[in-house]
Coordinates of C-alpha atoms in Angstrom, one line a residue:
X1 CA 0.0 0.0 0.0
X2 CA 1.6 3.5 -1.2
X3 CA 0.9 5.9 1.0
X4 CA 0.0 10.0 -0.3
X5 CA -0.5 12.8 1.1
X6 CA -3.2 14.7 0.4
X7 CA -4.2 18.1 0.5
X8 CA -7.2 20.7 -0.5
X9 CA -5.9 23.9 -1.9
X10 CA -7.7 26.7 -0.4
X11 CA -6.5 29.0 -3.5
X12 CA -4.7 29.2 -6.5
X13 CA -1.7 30.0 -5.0
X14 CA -1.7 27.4 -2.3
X15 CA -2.2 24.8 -5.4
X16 CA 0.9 26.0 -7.2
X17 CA 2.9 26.0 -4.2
X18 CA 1.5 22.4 -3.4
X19 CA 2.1 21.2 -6.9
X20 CA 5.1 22.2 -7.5
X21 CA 6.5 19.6 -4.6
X22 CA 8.0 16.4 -6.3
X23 CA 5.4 13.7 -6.8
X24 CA 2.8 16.3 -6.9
X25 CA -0.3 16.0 -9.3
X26 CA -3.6 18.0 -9.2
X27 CA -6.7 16.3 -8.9
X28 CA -10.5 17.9 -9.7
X29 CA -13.2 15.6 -11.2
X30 CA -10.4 13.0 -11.0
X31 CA -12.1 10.8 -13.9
X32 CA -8.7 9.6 -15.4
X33 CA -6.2 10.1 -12.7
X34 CA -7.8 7.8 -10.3
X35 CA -8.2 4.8 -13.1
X36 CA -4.8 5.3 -13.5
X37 CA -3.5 5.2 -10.3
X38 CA -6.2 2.3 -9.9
X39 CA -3.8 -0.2 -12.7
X40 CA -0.6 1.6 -10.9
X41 CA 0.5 3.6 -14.0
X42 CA 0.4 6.9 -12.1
X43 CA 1.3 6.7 -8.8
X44 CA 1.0 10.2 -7.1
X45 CA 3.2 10.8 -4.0
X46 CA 1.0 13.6 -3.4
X47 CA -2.7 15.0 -4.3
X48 CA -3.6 18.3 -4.4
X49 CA -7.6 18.9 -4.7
X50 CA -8.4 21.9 -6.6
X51 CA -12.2 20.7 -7.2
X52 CA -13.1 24.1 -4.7
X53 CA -11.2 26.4 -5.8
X54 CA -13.4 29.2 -7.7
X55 CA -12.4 28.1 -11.1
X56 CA -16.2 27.4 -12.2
X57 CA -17.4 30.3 -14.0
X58 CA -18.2 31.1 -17.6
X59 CA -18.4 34.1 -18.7
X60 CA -18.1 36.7 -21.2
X61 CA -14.8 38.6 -22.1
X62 CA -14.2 42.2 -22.8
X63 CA -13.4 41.9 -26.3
X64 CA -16.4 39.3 -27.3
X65 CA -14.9 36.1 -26.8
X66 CA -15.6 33.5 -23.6
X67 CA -13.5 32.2 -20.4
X68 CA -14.5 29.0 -19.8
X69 CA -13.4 28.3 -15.9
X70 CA -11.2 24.9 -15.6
X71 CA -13.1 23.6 -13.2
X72 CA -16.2 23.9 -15.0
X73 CA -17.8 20.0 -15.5
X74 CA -17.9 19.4 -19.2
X75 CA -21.7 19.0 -18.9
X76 CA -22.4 22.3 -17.6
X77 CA -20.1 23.8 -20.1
X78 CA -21.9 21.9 -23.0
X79 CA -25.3 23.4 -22.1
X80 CA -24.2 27.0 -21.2
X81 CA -26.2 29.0 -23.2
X82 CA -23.2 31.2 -24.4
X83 CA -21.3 28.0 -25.6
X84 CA -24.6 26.9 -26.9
X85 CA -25.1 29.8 -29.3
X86 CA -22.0 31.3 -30.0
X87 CA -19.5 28.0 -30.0
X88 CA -21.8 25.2 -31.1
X89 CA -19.1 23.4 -32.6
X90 CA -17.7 22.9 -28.8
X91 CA -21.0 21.5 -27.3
X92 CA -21.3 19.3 -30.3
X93 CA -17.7 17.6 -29.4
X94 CA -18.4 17.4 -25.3
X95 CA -21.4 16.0 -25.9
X96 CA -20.0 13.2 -28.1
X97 CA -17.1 12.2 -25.1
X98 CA -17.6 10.0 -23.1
X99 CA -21.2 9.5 -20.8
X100 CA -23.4 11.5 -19.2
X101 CA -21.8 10.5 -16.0
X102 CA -18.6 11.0 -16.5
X103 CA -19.6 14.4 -18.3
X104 CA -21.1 16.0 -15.2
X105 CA -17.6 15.1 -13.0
X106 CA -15.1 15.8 -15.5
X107 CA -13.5 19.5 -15.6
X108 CA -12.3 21.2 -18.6
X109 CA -9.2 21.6 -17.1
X110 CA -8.8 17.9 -16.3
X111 CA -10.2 17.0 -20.3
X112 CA -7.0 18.8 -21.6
X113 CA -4.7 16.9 -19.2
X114 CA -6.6 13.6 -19.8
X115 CA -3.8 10.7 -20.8
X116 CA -3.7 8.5 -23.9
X117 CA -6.5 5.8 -24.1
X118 CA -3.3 3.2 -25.3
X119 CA -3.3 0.1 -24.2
X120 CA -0.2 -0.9 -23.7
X121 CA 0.3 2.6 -21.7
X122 CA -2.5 1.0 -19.5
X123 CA -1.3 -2.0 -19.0
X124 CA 1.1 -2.4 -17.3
X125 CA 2.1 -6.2 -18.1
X126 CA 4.0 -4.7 -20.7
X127 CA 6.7 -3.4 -19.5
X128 CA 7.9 -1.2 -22.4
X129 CA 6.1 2.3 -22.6
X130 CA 8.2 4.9 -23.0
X131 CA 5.3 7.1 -21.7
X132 CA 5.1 5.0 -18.3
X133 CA 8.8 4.6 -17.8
X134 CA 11.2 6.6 -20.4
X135 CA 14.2 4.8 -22.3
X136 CA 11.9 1.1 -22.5
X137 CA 10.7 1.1 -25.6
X138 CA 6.7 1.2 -27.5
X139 CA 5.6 -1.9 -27.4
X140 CA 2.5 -1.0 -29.2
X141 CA 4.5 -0.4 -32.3
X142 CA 4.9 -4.5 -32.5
X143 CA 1.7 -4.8 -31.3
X144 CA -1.8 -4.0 -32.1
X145 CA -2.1 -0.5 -33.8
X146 CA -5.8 -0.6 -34.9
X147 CA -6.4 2.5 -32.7
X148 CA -2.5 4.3 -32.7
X149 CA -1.3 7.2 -34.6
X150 CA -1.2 8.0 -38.3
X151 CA 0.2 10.9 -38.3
X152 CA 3.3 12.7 -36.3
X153 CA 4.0 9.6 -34.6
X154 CA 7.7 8.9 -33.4
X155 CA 9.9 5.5 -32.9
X156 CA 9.3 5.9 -29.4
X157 CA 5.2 6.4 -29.1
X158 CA 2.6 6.2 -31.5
X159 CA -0.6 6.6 -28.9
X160 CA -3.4 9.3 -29.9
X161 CA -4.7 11.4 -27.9
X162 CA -8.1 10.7 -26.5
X163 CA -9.8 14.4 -26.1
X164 CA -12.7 15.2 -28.1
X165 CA -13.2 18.7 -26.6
X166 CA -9.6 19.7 -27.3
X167 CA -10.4 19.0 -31.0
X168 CA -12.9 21.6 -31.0
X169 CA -10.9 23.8 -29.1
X170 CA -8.1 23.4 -31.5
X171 CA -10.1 24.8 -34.7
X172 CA -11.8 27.2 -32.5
X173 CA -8.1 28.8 -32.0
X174 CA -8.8 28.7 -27.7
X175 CA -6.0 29.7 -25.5
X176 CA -4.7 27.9 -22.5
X177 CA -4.6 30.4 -19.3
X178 CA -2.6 28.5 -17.0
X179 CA -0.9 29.9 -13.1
X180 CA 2.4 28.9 -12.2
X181 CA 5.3 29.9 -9.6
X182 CA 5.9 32.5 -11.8
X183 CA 2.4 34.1 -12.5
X184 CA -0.1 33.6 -15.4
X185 CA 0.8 33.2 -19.4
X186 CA -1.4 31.9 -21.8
X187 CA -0.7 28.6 -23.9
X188 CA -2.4 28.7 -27.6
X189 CA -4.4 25.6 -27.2
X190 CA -2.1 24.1 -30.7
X191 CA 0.9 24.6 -28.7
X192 CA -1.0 23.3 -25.5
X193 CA 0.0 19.3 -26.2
X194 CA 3.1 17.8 -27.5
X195 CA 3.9 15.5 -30.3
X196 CA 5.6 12.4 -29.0
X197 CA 9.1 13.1 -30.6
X198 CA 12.2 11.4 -28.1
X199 CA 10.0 12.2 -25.3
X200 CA 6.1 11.0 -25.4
X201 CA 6.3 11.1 -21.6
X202 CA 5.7 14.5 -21.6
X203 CA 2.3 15.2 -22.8
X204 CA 2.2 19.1 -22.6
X205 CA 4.0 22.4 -22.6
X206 CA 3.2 22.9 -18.8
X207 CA 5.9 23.7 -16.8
X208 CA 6.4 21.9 -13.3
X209 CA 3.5 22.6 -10.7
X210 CA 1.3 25.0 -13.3
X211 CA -2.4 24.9 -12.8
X212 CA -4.7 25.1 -15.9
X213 CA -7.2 27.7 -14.6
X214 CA -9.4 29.0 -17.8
X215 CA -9.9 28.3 -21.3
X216 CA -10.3 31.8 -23.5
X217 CA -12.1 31.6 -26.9
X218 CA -11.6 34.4 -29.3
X219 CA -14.4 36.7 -30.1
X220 CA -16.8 33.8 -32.6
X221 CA -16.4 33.7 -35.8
X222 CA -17.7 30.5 -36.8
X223 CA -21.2 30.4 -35.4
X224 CA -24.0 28.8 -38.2
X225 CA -21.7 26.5 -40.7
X226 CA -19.9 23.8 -38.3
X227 CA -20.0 19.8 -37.6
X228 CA -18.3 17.8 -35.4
X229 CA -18.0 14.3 -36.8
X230 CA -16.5 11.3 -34.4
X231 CA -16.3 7.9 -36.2
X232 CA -16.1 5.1 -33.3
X233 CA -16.8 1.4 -32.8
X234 CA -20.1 2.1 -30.8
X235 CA -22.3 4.8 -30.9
X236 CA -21.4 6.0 -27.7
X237 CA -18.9 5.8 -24.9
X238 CA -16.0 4.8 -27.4
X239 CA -13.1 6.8 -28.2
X240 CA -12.7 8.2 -31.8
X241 CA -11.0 6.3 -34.3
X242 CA -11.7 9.0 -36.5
X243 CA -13.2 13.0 -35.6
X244 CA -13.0 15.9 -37.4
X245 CA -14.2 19.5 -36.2
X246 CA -14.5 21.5 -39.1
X247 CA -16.1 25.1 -39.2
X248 CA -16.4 27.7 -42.2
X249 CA -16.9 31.2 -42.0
X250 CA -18.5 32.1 -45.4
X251 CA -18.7 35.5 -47.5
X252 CA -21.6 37.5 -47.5
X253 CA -22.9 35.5 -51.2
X254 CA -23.6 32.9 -48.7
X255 CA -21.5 30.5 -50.9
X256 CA -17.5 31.4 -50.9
X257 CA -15.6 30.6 -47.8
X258 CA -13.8 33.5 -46.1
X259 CA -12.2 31.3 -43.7
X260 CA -12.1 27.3 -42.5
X261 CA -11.0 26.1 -39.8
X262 CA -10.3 21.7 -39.5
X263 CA -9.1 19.8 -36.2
X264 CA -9.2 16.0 -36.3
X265 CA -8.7 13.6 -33.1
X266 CA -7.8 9.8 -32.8
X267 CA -5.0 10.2 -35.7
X268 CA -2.3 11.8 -33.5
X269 CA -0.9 12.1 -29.8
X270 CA -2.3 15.3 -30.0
X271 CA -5.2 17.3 -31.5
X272 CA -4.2 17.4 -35.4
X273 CA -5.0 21.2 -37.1
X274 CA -4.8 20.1 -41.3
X275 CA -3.4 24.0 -42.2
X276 CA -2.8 23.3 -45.5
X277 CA -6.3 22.2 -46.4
X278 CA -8.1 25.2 -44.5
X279 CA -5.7 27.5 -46.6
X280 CA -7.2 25.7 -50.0
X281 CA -10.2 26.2 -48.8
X282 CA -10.4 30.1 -48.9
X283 CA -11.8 31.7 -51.2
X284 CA -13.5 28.9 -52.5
X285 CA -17.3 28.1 -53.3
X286 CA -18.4 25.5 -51.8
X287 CA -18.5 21.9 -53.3
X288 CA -18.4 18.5 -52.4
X289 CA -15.9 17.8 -55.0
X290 CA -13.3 20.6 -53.0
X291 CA -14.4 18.9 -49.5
X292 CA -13.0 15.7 -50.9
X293 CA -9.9 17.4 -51.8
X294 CA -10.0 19.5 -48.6
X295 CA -10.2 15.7 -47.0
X296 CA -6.8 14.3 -49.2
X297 CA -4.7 17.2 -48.5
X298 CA -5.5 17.0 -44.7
X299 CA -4.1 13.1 -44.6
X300 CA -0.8 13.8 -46.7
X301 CA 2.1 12.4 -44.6
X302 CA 0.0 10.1 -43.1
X303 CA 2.4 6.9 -42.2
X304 CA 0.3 3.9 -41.3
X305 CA 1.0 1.1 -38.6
X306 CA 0.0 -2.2 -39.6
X307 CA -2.9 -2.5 -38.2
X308 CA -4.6 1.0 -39.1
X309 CA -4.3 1.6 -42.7
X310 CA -7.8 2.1 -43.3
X311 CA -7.4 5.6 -41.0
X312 CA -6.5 7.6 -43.8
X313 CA -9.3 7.4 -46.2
X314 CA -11.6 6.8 -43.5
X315 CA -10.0 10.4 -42.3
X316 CA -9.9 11.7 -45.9
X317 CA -13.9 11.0 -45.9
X318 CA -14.6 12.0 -42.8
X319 CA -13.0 15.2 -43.3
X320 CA -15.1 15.8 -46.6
X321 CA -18.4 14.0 -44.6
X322 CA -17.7 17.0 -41.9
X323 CA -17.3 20.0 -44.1
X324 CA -20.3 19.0 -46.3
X325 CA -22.3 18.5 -42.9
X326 CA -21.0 22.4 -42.1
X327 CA -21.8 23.8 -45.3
X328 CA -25.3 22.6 -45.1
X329 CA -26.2 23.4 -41.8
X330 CA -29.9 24.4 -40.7
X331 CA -29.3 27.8 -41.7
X332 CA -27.1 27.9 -44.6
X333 CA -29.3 29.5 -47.6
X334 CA -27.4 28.0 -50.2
X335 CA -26.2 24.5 -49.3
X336 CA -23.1 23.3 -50.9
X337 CA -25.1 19.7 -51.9
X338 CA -28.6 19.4 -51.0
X339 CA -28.4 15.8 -51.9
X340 CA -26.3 14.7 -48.9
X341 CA -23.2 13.7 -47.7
X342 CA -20.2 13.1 -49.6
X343 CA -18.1 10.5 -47.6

């Protein structure tokens, strides 16, 4: 039996001090950290409870954007009425993670800091992970890859990363406001995770014993024309094989994009912005036949495992699927193809 100390932080100063001790890891809704201390992957010397702290709120910003509070449960955020009119795209992806249950404890601070879903990460029969313990070696890579990485993957992890509210977040262009021993900076949520590279057992670009405490969205631009698509075994509860969050701002003709925005999750170790294909995408009318190509372009460098192959068109049609799904949205007046989907 490990013992750990535990300790409720009385305010966000207390918790950085607190978390900045070796051993130290925060804990609010505690929805992944406990399973994984549970199977003994993570195995806290200390916990520091910052479920009270007053990190709740939602609220409108100065300059027309929204603070979501990192302690707010993914539930309430999904139903807030701002996040619900001006951000649909973001209550679209919370409400397509995980259960209702697990929704109404989970934080949004705690979805960004959530761990892979890999199971040889989870398991710790297998003793090489370079996640769990650094320098052993991915066993997954010999393994069973059906659900790993397609795209910038290394030799030493190829695990995805399970969020689907940090998809949205990523083509919504949110900023990270995080509290450290040093005061408060702000992360751009693409800079936020880390790709795996030499060292997949670091998972973000927090610095030791930094506390998440708010999640800024910029003023909205993509309101009426957005889909978030997840492709899973099951219809819920299952982590994504395949999503995509794609949004488009259009011209006032109702049918040339000014802007687009795509994020896709399960097909990286973090959430996966396809830049290339939202900058072919401006200044374009919209068509199913430039979705499609939107959908190729967003997979090139894609390097299969052996077991996952069929990620990349499923990606390259999901993609397309999405943006089709966001050009005909409810209120578009001139939808891109009445007929359906494209995928």
């Amino acid at each position: 039996m490990q013992s750990i100390a535990y300790d409720r932080a009385s305010s966000v100063e207390a918790a950085v001090r607190l978390g900045h001790e070796p051993g130290a890891r925060y804990i609010g809704g505690g929805t992944n950290l406990l399973d994984l201390m549970k199977g003994g992957v993570e195995q806290p010397q200390r916990l520091v409870d910052v479920s009270r702290l007053p990190l709740a709120q939602i609220r409108a910003l100065p300059d027309g954007g929204l603070r979501l509070g990192a302690m707010a449960r993914n539930a309430d955020t999904a139903a807030h009425p701002l996040v619900r009119s001006r951000y649909p795209l973001l209550s679209e992806a919370i409400v397509s993670g995980a259960s209702g249950q697990l929704r109404n404890m989970a934080t949004n601070g705690g979805n960004l800091m959530q761990r892979t879903r890999c199971h040889y990460f989870y398991d710790t029969a297998y003793p090489a992970c370079n996640k769990r313990q650094p320098g052993s070696g991915c066993a997954a890579r010999e393994g069973f890859t059906r659900m790993h990485a397609i795209l910038g993957a290394s030799e030493a992890c190829v695990a995805t990363h399970p969020s689907d509210m940090a998809v949205a977040l990523a083509a919504l262009d949110a900023t990270v406001v995080v509290h450290g021993t040093h005061g408060e900076r702000r992360i751009p949520i693409e800079a936020f995770h880390r790709l795996p590279e030499a060292h997949p057992e670091i998972d973000t670009m927090l610095a030791p014993g930094e506390l998440i405490v708010a999640i800024d969205l910029p003023p909205p631009m993509f309101g009426t024309h957005v889909h978030y698509l997840k492709v899973r075994d099951r219809a819920s509860y299952a982590f994504a094989l395949v999503s995509v969050a794609a949004a488009l701002a259009l011209q006032t003709d109702g049918r040339t994009i000014r802007e687009a925005r795509i994020a896709l999750g399960g097909v990286a170790h973090k959430p996966w912005r396809a830049h290339a294909a939202e900058q072919m995408l401006a200044g374009q009318v919209l068509d199913a036949q430039l979705f499609a190509q939107a959908g190729a372009l967003a997979l090139q460098g894609a390097q299969p495992l052996r077991d996952n192959g069929f990620k990349v068109p499923l990606a390259q049609r999901a993609v397309a699927r999405a943006l089709n799904s966001a050009a005909n949205s409810p209120n578009s007046p001139n939808p891109a193809n009445p007929t359906g989907g494209v995928a």
